Short mmCIF file of C-alpha atoms in Angstrom, two decimals:
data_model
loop_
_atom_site.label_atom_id
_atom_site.label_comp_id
_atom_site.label_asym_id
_atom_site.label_seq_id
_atom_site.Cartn_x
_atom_site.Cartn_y
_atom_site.Cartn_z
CA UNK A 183 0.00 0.00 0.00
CA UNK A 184 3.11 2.37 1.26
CA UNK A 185 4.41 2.16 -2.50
CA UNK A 186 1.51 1.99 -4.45
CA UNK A 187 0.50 5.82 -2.70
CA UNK A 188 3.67 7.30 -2.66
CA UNK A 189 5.63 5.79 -5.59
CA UNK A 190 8.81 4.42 -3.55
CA UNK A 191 9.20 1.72 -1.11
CA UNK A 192 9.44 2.48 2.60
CA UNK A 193 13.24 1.88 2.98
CA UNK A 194 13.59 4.53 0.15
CA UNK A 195 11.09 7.05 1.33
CA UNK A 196 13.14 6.79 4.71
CA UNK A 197 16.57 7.07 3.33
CA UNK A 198 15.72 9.91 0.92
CA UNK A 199 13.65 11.31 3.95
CA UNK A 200 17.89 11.51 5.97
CA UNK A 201 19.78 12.73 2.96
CA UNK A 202 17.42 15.32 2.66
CA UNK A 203 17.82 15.80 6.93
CA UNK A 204 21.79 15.62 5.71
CA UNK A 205 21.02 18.13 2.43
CA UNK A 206 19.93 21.04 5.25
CA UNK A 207 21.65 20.29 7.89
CA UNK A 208 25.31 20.49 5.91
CA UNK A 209 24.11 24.08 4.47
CA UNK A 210 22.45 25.19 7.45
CA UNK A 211 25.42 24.54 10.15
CA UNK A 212 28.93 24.13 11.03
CA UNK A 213 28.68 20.44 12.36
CA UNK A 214 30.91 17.60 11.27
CA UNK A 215 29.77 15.40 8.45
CA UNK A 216 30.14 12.57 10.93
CA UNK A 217 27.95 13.83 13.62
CA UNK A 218 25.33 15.03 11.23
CA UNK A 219 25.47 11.42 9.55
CA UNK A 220 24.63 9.94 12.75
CA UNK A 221 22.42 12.29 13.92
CA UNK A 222 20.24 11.75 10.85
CA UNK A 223 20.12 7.87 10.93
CA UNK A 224 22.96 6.58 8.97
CA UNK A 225 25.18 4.52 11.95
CA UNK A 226 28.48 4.22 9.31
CA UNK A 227 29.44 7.18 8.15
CA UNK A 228 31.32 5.89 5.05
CA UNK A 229 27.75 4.44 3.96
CA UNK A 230 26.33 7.90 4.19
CA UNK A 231 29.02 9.64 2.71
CA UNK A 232 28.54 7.07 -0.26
CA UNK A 233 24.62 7.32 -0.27
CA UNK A 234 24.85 11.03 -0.18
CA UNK A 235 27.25 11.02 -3.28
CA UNK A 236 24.96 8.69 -5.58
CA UNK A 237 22.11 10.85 -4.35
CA UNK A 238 23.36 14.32 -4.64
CA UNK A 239 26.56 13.36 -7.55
CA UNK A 240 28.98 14.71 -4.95
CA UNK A 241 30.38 14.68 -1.36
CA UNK A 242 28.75 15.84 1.54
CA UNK A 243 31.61 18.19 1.98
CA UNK A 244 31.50 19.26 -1.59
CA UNK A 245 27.97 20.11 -1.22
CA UNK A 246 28.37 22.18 1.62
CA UNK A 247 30.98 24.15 -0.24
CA UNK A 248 29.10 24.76 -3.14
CA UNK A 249 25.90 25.99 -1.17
CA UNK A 250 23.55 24.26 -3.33
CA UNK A 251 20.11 25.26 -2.06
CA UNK A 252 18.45 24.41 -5.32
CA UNK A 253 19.92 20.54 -5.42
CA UNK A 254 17.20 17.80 -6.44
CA UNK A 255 18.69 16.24 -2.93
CA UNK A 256 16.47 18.54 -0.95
CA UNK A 257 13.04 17.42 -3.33
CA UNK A 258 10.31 14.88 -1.68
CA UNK A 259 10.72 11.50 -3.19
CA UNK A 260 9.46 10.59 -6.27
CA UNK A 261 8.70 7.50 -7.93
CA UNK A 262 11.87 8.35 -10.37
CA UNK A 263 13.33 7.24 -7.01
CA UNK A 264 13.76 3.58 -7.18
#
């Protein structure tokens, strides 16, 4: 039912739901990559780091240099998702 209303599976709604967490907390604040990694839900932060760069086609510490406010990372999920 989850997928069929929302387009993605529940795993993916949740880990799009953290990168996203990730996405404002990395241009909002001065906290470590690490800390905001765990903070968000990811528990190894070489996993999120990874996740984050298939997600947003950079590094979490690229993407907080480049201020991207307008990044697709920071969109709902979609069904284009999956």
């Amino acid at each position: 039912m989850f997928s069929r209303v929302l387009g993605v599976t529940p795993h993916q709604y949740l880990l799009r739901a953290r990168l996203r967490a990730a996405a404002r907390r990395l241009l909002a604040e001065d906290t470590e990559v690490t800390q905001i990694a765990l903070d968000v839900g990811f528990n190894d932060v070489s996993n999120f780091v990874r996740t984050f760069g298939r997600a947003a086609g950079m590094s979490p510490t690229n993407f907080r240099r480049r201020g991207l406010q307008d990044s697709n990372i920071l969109q709902a999920p979609t069904a284009a998702d999956h």
